[in-house]
Amino acid sequence: MEKRPKIAAIATIYHKYSHTQHIVDRFLEGYGWNSRHHHPPMDLVSLFVEQVKDNDLSQDRLERFPTMKGYPTIAEALTLGGEELAVDGVLIIGEHGEYSSNEKGQRLYPRHEHFMQIAEVFERSGRGVPTFNDKHLSWNWEWAREMYDISQSMDFAFMAGSSLPVTWRTPSIDMPLGVPVSEAVCVGYGGVDSYDFHALETLQCMVERRAGGESGVKWLQAYRGDAFWEAHHTGLWSRELFEAALCRSHTLTPSRPGFNNPFPTLDELKEIVKDPIAYQYEHNDGLKSTMILMNGLVQDFNFAAYIGSGDEILSTQMYLPMPPARTTLANFFSPLVNNIEQMFLTGEATYPVERTLLTTGLVAAGVDSLFNESTRQETPHLDIAYQPTEASTFWRT
């Protein structure tokens, strides 16, 4: 029999409906895939949890799965209590838990700190192993870039991000590889330094497939409240693309109760959405992208873009189960875990980590723009050019 890879999980917290539960439980219990129950062909052998609260699940999992052992430090989880690296893959799940926020409203999750402790073990052992980092790399751009640079210099497979690029789509379509794209919009929901990342990933996994691939981003400017409505009214982003994206939503709030979901006017939008936010940015090749958060109007992530000659619209929704089942079912973690599995088995990332590096930088730039009264942020540090994988990774079943 071939050797089964040994996996270590490094988590901030492990409670019901946390990202740790959604990801680690799939490695332990299996999950539905291709019309059957799938068990990953690998063993999760070690677990480090930084915060253990009254609602902790880690002790239950350690008792039920005796092949997995808990360790008090990250280094011991990677060495299985020894001196050298003793696992074949690492999960970093730095989402949820009681962590402070800075003056910009960024939650200071210790993804970078955990990564650096992992990198110390890699360096001491003279080798690295495939590593997955849940969501964006860090709240701090310089730290995110350091994580990427270390993975490149040590030459180990590194993947990151969320479920949005790999979940179902309705309709189940992809951006044609190599097609010209002149403008793109995502309309989603959620908060700053959290769901803005999901919306940016929705944009990036599509537009990176355009002619020439990704070229990097030269500037970003955020809009909020009255400034958003002024920008929307004056056409700073395409109203046609905005409406095409909204037409893909399954959760569009009716503008007038009792009617069959009439499309809201601008005045009705202002009544429904109390705190609209947009990040608009220009790529180095001239593409203009706009991420829009419309809390109260939608509860999903919807994409639209001008492609080809410029007047053809491609639109789709990155589908998540409808609220409130989204939190409890969270089936969109299954394709994410499946992509992580493939990396652990092959030693190769299934999609480029540069996507997450760029979207991490865009989140930080958006937060900075909002914090500095919506000033334009020049982003020469986001000169991140890369090519997409030929095959897309979204879930088609």
GROMACS .gro file of C-alpha atoms in nm:
model
  397
    1MET     CA    1   0.000   0.000   0.000
    2GLU     CA    2   0.111   0.354  -0.069
    3LYS     CA    3   0.198   0.565   0.232
    4ARG     CA    4  -0.094   0.767   0.366
    5PRO     CA    5   0.005   1.133   0.417
    6LYS     CA    6   0.012   1.254   0.777
    7ILE     CA    7  -0.154   1.593   0.831
    8ALA     CA    8  -0.123   1.845   1.115
    9ALA     CA    9  -0.397   2.100   1.192
   10ILE     CA   10  -0.308   2.433   1.355
   11ALA     CA   11  -0.621   2.619   1.468
   12THR     CA   12  -0.718   2.926   1.666
   13ILE     CA   13  -1.035   2.766   1.808
   14TYR     CA   14  -1.251   2.456   1.751
   15HIS     CA   15  -1.622   2.497   1.818
   16LYS     CA   16  -1.947   2.417   1.640
   17TYR     CA   17  -1.975   2.590   1.300
   18SER     CA   18  -1.624   2.734   1.322
   19HIS     CA   19  -1.401   2.705   1.016
   20THR     CA   20  -1.196   2.451   1.209
   21GLN     CA   21  -1.498   2.228   1.253
   22HIS     CA   22  -1.599   2.261   0.888
   23ILE     CA   23  -1.249   2.176   0.761
   24VAL     CA   24  -1.100   1.941   1.021
   25ASP     CA   25  -1.420   1.739   1.061
   26ARG     CA   26  -1.417   1.668   0.688
   27PHE     CA   27  -1.068   1.522   0.719
   28LEU     CA   28  -1.180   1.311   1.015
   29GLU     CA   29  -1.537   1.215   0.924
   30GLY     CA   30  -1.533   1.244   0.546
   31TYR     CA   31  -1.788   1.433   0.336
   32GLY     CA   32  -2.021   1.396   0.039
   33TRP     CA   33  -1.838   1.402  -0.295
   34ASN     CA   34  -1.933   1.271  -0.641
   35SER     CA   35  -2.254   1.108  -0.515
   36ARG     CA   36  -2.090   0.909  -0.237
   37HIS     CA   37  -1.935   0.958   0.106
   38HIS     CA   38  -1.569   1.033   0.056
   39HIS     CA   39  -1.295   0.972   0.315
   40PRO     CA   40  -0.971   1.161   0.246
   41PRO     CA   41  -0.689   0.910   0.178
   42MET     CA   42  -0.472   1.059   0.451
   43ASP     CA   43  -0.457   1.075   0.831
   44LEU     CA   44  -0.498   1.385   1.043
   45VAL     CA   45  -0.250   1.288   1.316
   46SER     CA   46  -0.193   1.603   1.521
   47LEU     CA   47  -0.390   1.902   1.642
   48PHE     CA   48  -0.297   2.232   1.804
   49VAL     CA   49  -0.579   2.460   1.926
   50GLU     CA   50  -0.479   2.798   2.067
   51GLN     CA   51  -0.804   2.885   2.248
   52VAL     CA   52  -1.004   2.617   2.428
   53LYS     CA   53  -1.340   2.749   2.554
   54ASP     CA   54  -1.647   2.593   2.713
   55ASN     CA   55  -1.789   2.512   2.368
   56ASP     CA   56  -1.469   2.336   2.254
   57LEU     CA   57  -1.497   2.032   2.027
   58SER     CA   58  -1.131   1.936   2.012
   59GLN     CA   59  -1.139   1.711   2.320
   60ASP     CA   60  -1.434   1.519   2.181
   61ARG     CA   61  -1.254   1.471   1.848
   62LEU     CA   62  -0.932   1.359   2.018
   63GLU     CA   63  -1.127   1.099   2.214
   64ARG     CA   64  -1.322   0.972   1.913
   65PHE     CA   65  -1.024   0.966   1.678
   66PRO     CA   66  -0.734   0.820   1.877
   67THR     CA   67  -0.501   0.831   1.574
   68MET     CA   68  -0.504   1.210   1.618
   69LYS     CA   69  -0.314   1.352   1.915
   70GLY     CA   70  -0.335   1.699   2.065
   71TYR     CA   71  -0.016   1.897   2.128
   72PRO     CA   72   0.048   2.206   2.345
   73THR     CA   73   0.267   2.384   2.085
   74ILE     CA   74   0.272   2.426   1.710
   75ALA     CA   75   0.624   2.287   1.686
   76GLU     CA   76   0.526   1.967   1.870
   77ALA     CA   77   0.221   1.925   1.646
   78LEU     CA   78   0.451   1.931   1.342
   79THR     CA   79   0.722   1.707   1.489
   80LEU     CA   80   0.476   1.475   1.672
   81GLY     CA   81   0.667   1.550   1.987
   82GLY     CA   82   1.010   1.486   1.837
   83GLU     CA   83   1.281   1.708   1.695
   84GLU     CA   84   1.224   1.694   1.318
   85LEU     CA   85   0.926   1.758   1.092
   86ALA     CA   86   0.714   1.441   1.098
   87VAL     CA   87   0.405   1.532   0.894
   88ASP     CA   88   0.338   1.557   0.520
   89GLY     CA   89   0.098   1.853   0.517
   90VAL     CA   90  -0.022   2.139   0.738
   91LEU     CA   91  -0.357   2.311   0.780
   92ILE     CA   92  -0.357   2.667   0.922
   93ILE     CA   93  -0.708   2.767   1.028
   94GLY     CA   94  -0.681   3.112   1.185
   95GLU     CA   95  -1.047   3.214   1.176
   96HIS     CA   96  -1.278   3.270   1.476
   97GLY     CA   97  -1.170   3.301   1.838
   98GLU     CA   98  -1.135   3.590   2.080
   99TYR     CA   99  -0.877   3.824   1.929
  100SER     CA  100  -0.853   4.200   1.954
  101SER     CA  101  -0.907   4.449   1.671
  102ASN     CA  102  -0.696   4.749   1.578
  103GLU     CA  103  -0.807   5.108   1.522
  104LYS     CA  104  -0.895   5.025   1.160
  105GLY     CA  105  -1.135   4.750   1.267
  106GLN     CA  106  -0.913   4.463   1.153
  107ARG     CA  107  -0.937   4.147   1.362
  108LEU     CA  108  -0.581   4.050   1.455
  109TYR     CA  109  -0.596   3.680   1.379
  110PRO     CA  110  -0.251   3.521   1.431
  111ARG     CA  111  -0.217   3.353   1.090
  112HIS     CA  112   0.125   3.508   1.032
  113GLU     CA  113   0.244   3.420   1.380
  114HIS     CA  114   0.135   3.059   1.337
  115PHE     CA  115   0.291   3.040   0.990
  116MET     CA  116   0.623   3.169   1.119
  117GLN     CA  117   0.634   2.900   1.389
  118ILE     CA  118   0.563   2.642   1.120
  119ALA     CA  119   0.837   2.789   0.898
  120GLU     CA  120   1.085   2.759   1.188
  121VAL     CA  121   1.021   2.385   1.201
  122PHE     CA  122   1.054   2.361   0.822
  123GLU     CA  123   1.385   2.547   0.828
  124ARG     CA  124   1.523   2.341   1.115
  125SER     CA  125   1.424   2.022   0.935
  126GLY     CA  126   1.568   2.133   0.601
  127ARG     CA  127   1.240   2.088   0.414
  128GLY     CA  128   0.886   2.215   0.394
  129VAL     CA  129   0.559   2.036   0.320
  130PRO     CA  130   0.239   2.148   0.145
  131THR     CA  131   0.057   2.405   0.359
  132PHE     CA  132  -0.293   2.552   0.339
  133ASN     CA  133  -0.390   2.883   0.503
  134ASP     CA  134  -0.763   2.945   0.549
  135LYS     CA  135  -0.888   3.281   0.408
  136HIS     CA  136  -0.653   3.575   0.349
  137LEU     CA  137  -0.292   3.547   0.453
  138SER     CA  138  -0.283   3.821   0.718
  139TRP     CA  139  -0.442   4.149   0.818
  140ASN     CA  140  -0.095   4.303   0.770
  141TRP     CA  141   0.026   4.332   0.409
  142GLU     CA  142   0.399   4.311   0.491
  143TRP     CA  143   0.339   3.992   0.690
  144ALA     CA  144   0.133   3.843   0.408
  145ARG     CA  145   0.411   3.914   0.159
  146GLU     CA  146   0.664   3.756   0.399
  147MET     CA  147   0.456   3.438   0.416
  148TYR     CA  148   0.444   3.416   0.038
  149ASP     CA  149   0.816   3.488  -0.001
  150ILE     CA  150   0.908   3.218   0.252
  151SER     CA  151   0.697   2.961   0.068
  152GLN     CA  152   0.871   3.055  -0.255
  153SER     CA  153   1.223   3.050  -0.113
  154MET     CA  154   1.169   2.717   0.064
  155ASP     CA  155   0.986   2.577  -0.238
  156PHE     CA  156   0.687   2.411  -0.072
  157ALA     CA  157   0.333   2.409  -0.211
  158PHE     CA  158   0.127   2.686  -0.054
  159MET     CA  159  -0.244   2.749  -0.099
  160ALA     CA  160  -0.484   2.985   0.074
  161GLY     CA  161  -0.823   3.145   0.038
  162SER     CA  162  -1.189   3.070   0.095
  163SER     CA  163  -1.463   2.861  -0.060
  164LEU     CA  164  -1.597   3.127  -0.299
  165PRO     CA  165  -1.373   3.040  -0.598
  166VAL     CA  166  -1.445   2.667  -0.565
  167THR     CA  167  -1.813   2.650  -0.469
  168TRP     CA  168  -2.102   2.587  -0.712
  169ARG     CA  169  -2.200   2.857  -0.960
  170THR     CA  170  -2.545   2.943  -1.092
  171PRO     CA  171  -2.531   2.921  -1.383
  172SER     CA  172  -2.242   2.672  -1.384
  173ILE     CA  173  -2.014   2.870  -1.615
  174ASP     CA  174  -1.658   2.995  -1.617
  175MET     CA  175  -1.478   3.293  -1.763
  176PRO     CA  176  -1.343   3.172  -2.100
  177LEU     CA  177  -0.967   3.145  -2.075
  178GLY     CA  178  -0.794   3.429  -2.263
  179VAL     CA  179  -1.104   3.641  -2.334
  180PRO     CA  180  -1.071   4.023  -2.315
  181VAL     CA  181  -1.237   4.174  -2.005
  182SER     CA  182  -1.285   4.552  -1.978
  183GLU     CA  183  -1.483   4.592  -1.654
  184ALA     CA  184  -1.602   4.362  -1.375
  185VAL     CA  185  -1.833   4.401  -1.075
  186CYS     CA  186  -1.917   4.184  -0.773
  187VAL     CA  187  -2.221   4.262  -0.557
  188GLY     CA  188  -2.210   4.084  -0.222
  189TYR     CA  189  -2.266   4.146   0.146
  190GLY     CA  190  -2.090   4.138   0.482
  191GLY     CA  191  -1.832   4.340   0.668
  192VAL     CA  192  -1.496   4.503   0.611
  193ASP     CA  193  -1.183   4.289   0.660
  194SER     CA  194  -1.399   3.976   0.643
  195TYR     CA  195  -1.659   3.934   0.370
  196ASP     CA  196  -1.494   4.194   0.148
  197PHE     CA  197  -1.228   3.927   0.102
  198HIS     CA  198  -1.493   3.681  -0.021
  199ALA     CA  199  -1.625   3.934  -0.273
  200LEU     CA  200  -1.274   4.016  -0.394
  201GLU     CA  201  -1.201   3.645  -0.441
  202THR     CA  202  -1.524   3.618  -0.640
  203LEU     CA  203  -1.393   3.888  -0.871
  204GLN     CA  204  -1.036   3.764  -0.890
  205CYS     CA  205  -1.102   3.398  -0.969
  206MET     CA  206  -1.293   3.517  -1.276
  207VAL     CA  207  -1.090   3.811  -1.408
  208GLU     CA  208  -0.754   3.633  -1.367
  209ARG     CA  209  -0.858   3.420  -1.666
  210ARG     CA  210  -0.868   3.721  -1.901
  211ALA     CA  211  -0.636   3.776  -2.196
  212GLY     CA  212  -0.281   3.809  -2.065
  213GLY     CA  213  -0.364   3.675  -1.718
  214GLU     CA  214  -0.339   3.884  -1.403
  215SER     CA  215  -0.123   4.197  -1.429
  216GLY     CA  216  -0.146   4.337  -1.075
  217VAL     CA  217  -0.327   4.643  -0.938
  218LYS     CA  218  -0.206   5.004  -0.951
  219TRP     CA  219  -0.457   5.181  -0.721
  220LEU     CA  220  -0.770   5.134  -0.513
  221GLN     CA  221  -1.030   5.375  -0.375
  222ALA     CA  222  -1.311   5.294  -0.132
  223TYR     CA  223  -1.654   5.456  -0.115
  224ARG     CA  224  -1.900   5.446   0.171
  225GLY     CA  225  -2.237   5.600   0.256
  226ASP     CA  226  -2.315   5.921   0.065
  227ALA     CA  227  -1.990   5.894  -0.131
  228PHE     CA  228  -2.102   5.551  -0.251
  229TRP     CA  229  -2.439   5.677  -0.369
  230GLU     CA  230  -2.278   5.970  -0.550
  231ALA     CA  231  -2.035   5.735  -0.726
  232HIS     CA  232  -2.317   5.495  -0.814
  233HIS     CA  233  -2.540   5.775  -0.945
  234THR     CA  234  -2.267   5.927  -1.163
  235GLY     CA  235  -2.173   5.592  -1.315
  236LEU     CA  236  -1.828   5.548  -1.165
  237TRP     CA  237  -1.895   5.177  -1.214
  238SER     CA  238  -2.127   5.031  -1.472
  239ARG     CA  239  -2.491   5.039  -1.364
  240GLU     CA  240  -2.559   4.777  -1.628
  241LEU     CA  241  -2.309   4.535  -1.472
  242PHE     CA  242  -2.442   4.618  -1.124
  243GLU     CA  243  -2.793   4.522  -1.232
  244ALA     CA  244  -2.670   4.214  -1.421
  245ALA     CA  245  -2.502   4.093  -1.103
  246LEU     CA  246  -2.814   4.161  -0.895
  247CYS     CA  247  -3.022   3.961  -1.143
  248ARG     CA  248  -2.821   3.653  -1.038
  249SER     CA  249  -2.907   3.693  -0.669
  250HIS     CA  250  -3.138   3.443  -0.498
  251THR     CA  251  -3.180   3.667  -0.194
  252LEU     CA  252  -3.271   4.007  -0.343
  253THR     CA  253  -3.482   4.198  -0.090
  254PRO     CA  254  -3.818   4.305  -0.238
  255SER     CA  255  -3.840   4.680  -0.276
  256ARG     CA  256  -4.216   4.676  -0.204
  257PRO     CA  257  -4.355   4.397   0.018
  258GLY     CA  258  -4.641   4.205  -0.136
  259PHE     CA  259  -4.514   4.238  -0.492
  260ASN     CA  260  -4.325   3.980  -0.694
  261ASN     CA  261  -3.972   4.097  -0.620
  262PRO     CA  262  -3.969   4.421  -0.824
  263PHE     CA  263  -3.623   4.555  -0.903
  264PRO     CA  264  -3.542   4.844  -0.665
  265THR     CA  265  -3.500   5.200  -0.787
  266LEU     CA  266  -3.209   5.412  -0.664
  267ASP     CA  267  -3.427   5.573  -0.397
  268GLU     CA  268  -3.549   5.231  -0.286
  269LEU     CA  269  -3.190   5.105  -0.269
  270LYS     CA  270  -3.109   5.389  -0.030
  271GLU     CA  271  -3.395   5.282   0.195
  272ILE     CA  272  -3.291   4.915   0.192
  273VAL     CA  273  -2.912   4.956   0.219
  274LYS     CA  274  -2.801   5.177   0.508
  275ASP     CA  275  -2.423   5.139   0.479
  276PRO     CA  276  -2.311   5.059   0.123
  277ILE     CA  277  -1.941   5.006   0.057
  278ALA     CA  278  -1.741   4.977  -0.264
  279TYR     CA  279  -1.375   4.918  -0.344
  280GLN     CA  280  -1.290   5.023  -0.697
  281TYR     CA  281  -0.947   4.947  -0.837
  282GLU     CA  282  -0.757   4.951  -1.165
  283HIS     CA  283  -0.539   4.666  -1.281
  284ASN     CA  284  -0.209   4.740  -1.453
  285ASP     CA  285  -0.355   4.635  -1.789
  286GLY     CA  286  -0.644   4.884  -1.758
  287LEU     CA  287  -0.919   4.651  -1.635
  288LYS     CA  288  -1.149   4.825  -1.386
  289SER     CA  289  -1.296   4.612  -1.106
  290THR     CA  290  -1.547   4.712  -0.839
  291MET     CA  291  -1.638   4.517  -0.526
  292ILE     CA  292  -1.970   4.626  -0.373
  293LEU     CA  293  -2.115   4.526  -0.033
  294MET     CA  294  -2.492   4.580  -0.007
  295ASN     CA  295  -2.602   4.460   0.337
  296GLY     CA  296  -2.980   4.440   0.355
  297LEU     CA  297  -3.020   4.395  -0.021
  298VAL     CA  298  -2.851   4.057  -0.087
  299GLN     CA  299  -2.699   3.769   0.107
  300ASP     CA  300  -2.495   3.613  -0.173
  301PHE     CA  301  -2.203   3.692  -0.407
  302ASN     CA  302  -2.284   3.784  -0.765
  303PHE     CA  303  -2.045   3.859  -1.054
  304ALA     CA  304  -2.081   4.036  -1.389
  305ALA     CA  305  -1.829   4.155  -1.647
  306TYR     CA  306  -1.800   4.297  -1.996
  307ILE     CA  307  -1.613   4.046  -2.209
  308GLY     CA  308  -1.511   4.009  -2.571
  309SER     CA  309  -1.577   4.315  -2.782
  310GLY     CA  310  -1.699   4.505  -2.478
  311ASP     CA  311  -2.078   4.487  -2.491
  312GLU     CA  312  -2.124   4.117  -2.408
  313ILE     CA  313  -2.202   4.048  -2.042
  314LEU     CA  314  -2.103   3.733  -1.854
  315SER     CA  315  -2.266   3.692  -1.513
  316THR     CA  316  -2.299   3.423  -1.250
  317GLN     CA  317  -2.341   3.368  -0.877
  318MET     CA  318  -2.094   3.188  -0.650
  319TYR     CA  319  -2.364   2.977  -0.490
  320LEU     CA  320  -2.382   2.915  -0.116
  321PRO     CA  321  -2.677   2.739   0.057
  322MET     CA  322  -2.951   2.985   0.141
  323PRO     CA  323  -2.960   3.139   0.491
  324PRO     CA  324  -2.992   3.008   0.759
  325ALA     CA  325  -2.877   2.669   0.624
  326ARG     CA  326  -2.554   2.834   0.503
  327THR     CA  327  -2.402   2.822   0.851
  328THR     CA  328  -2.522   2.475   0.944
  329LEU     CA  329  -2.474   2.286   0.616
  330ALA     CA  330  -2.176   2.476   0.477
  331ASN     CA  331  -2.141   2.229   0.189
  332PHE     CA  332  -1.918   2.482   0.014
  333PHE     CA  333  -1.634   2.367   0.240
  334SER     CA  334  -1.637   2.030   0.061
  335PRO     CA  335  -1.480   2.153  -0.266
  336LEU     CA  336  -1.232   2.359  -0.064
  337VAL     CA  337  -1.123   2.053   0.135
  338ASN     CA  338  -1.108   1.847  -0.184
  339ASN     CA  339  -0.866   2.097  -0.339
  340ILE     CA  340  -0.655   2.088  -0.023
  341GLU     CA  341  -0.652   1.709  -0.041
  342GLN     CA  342  -0.523   1.719  -0.397
  343MET     CA  343  -0.238   1.946  -0.291
  344PHE     CA  344  -0.145   1.713  -0.005
  345LEU     CA  345  -0.149   1.412  -0.239
  346THR     CA  346   0.039   1.565  -0.533
  347GLY     CA  347   0.258   1.828  -0.368
  348GLU     CA  348   0.123   2.085  -0.616
  349ALA     CA  349  -0.123   2.370  -0.553
  350THR     CA  350  -0.446   2.334  -0.753
  351TYR     CA  351  -0.480   2.712  -0.794
  352PRO     CA  352  -0.230   2.998  -0.759
  353VAL     CA  353  -0.157   3.137  -0.413
  354GLU     CA  354  -0.080   3.466  -0.590
  355ARG     CA  355  -0.458   3.513  -0.616
  356THR     CA  356  -0.483   3.516  -0.237
  357LEU     CA  357  -0.173   3.733  -0.202
  358LEU     CA  358  -0.333   3.993  -0.431
  359THR     CA  359  -0.676   3.981  -0.265
  360THR     CA  360  -0.509   4.004   0.077
  361GLY     CA  361  -0.341   4.325  -0.041
  362LEU     CA  362  -0.669   4.457  -0.182
  363VAL     CA  363  -0.846   4.403   0.151
  364ALA     CA  364  -0.569   4.591   0.332
  365ALA     CA  365  -0.581   4.875   0.078
  366GLY     CA  366  -0.961   4.895   0.107
  367VAL     CA  367  -0.941   4.912   0.486
  368ASP     CA  368  -0.674   5.183   0.462
  369SER     CA  369  -0.881   5.386   0.215
  370LEU     CA  370  -1.189   5.374   0.439
  371PHE     CA  371  -0.980   5.459   0.747
  372ASN     CA  372  -0.829   5.759   0.565
  373GLU     CA  373  -1.159   5.914   0.459
  374SER     CA  374  -1.186   5.717   0.134
  375THR     CA  375  -0.864   5.851  -0.014
  376ARG     CA  376  -0.717   5.679  -0.316
  377GLN     CA  377  -0.445   5.428  -0.227
  378GLU     CA  378  -0.160   5.385  -0.471
  379THR     CA  379  -0.061   5.018  -0.471
  380PRO     CA  380   0.274   4.964  -0.646
  381HIS     CA  381   0.335   4.677  -0.402
  382LEU     CA  382   0.042   4.491  -0.567
  383ASP     CA  383   0.236   4.453  -0.892
  384ILE     CA  384   0.154   4.082  -0.874
  385ALA     CA  385   0.136   3.924  -1.218
  386TYR     CA  386   0.050   3.557  -1.259
  387GLN     CA  387  -0.126   3.312  -1.488
  388PRO     CA  388  -0.438   3.114  -1.388
  389THR     CA  389  -0.459   2.738  -1.409
  390GLU     CA  390  -0.599   2.621  -1.741
  391ALA     CA  391  -0.868   2.416  -1.570
  392SER     CA  392  -1.101   2.598  -1.333
  393THR     CA  393  -1.160   2.455  -0.986
  394PHE     CA  394  -1.523   2.542  -0.914
  395TRP     CA  395  -1.764   2.264  -0.812
  396ARG     CA  396  -1.969   2.139  -1.106
  397THR     CA  397  -2.164   1.860  -0.933
   0.00000   0.00000   0.00000
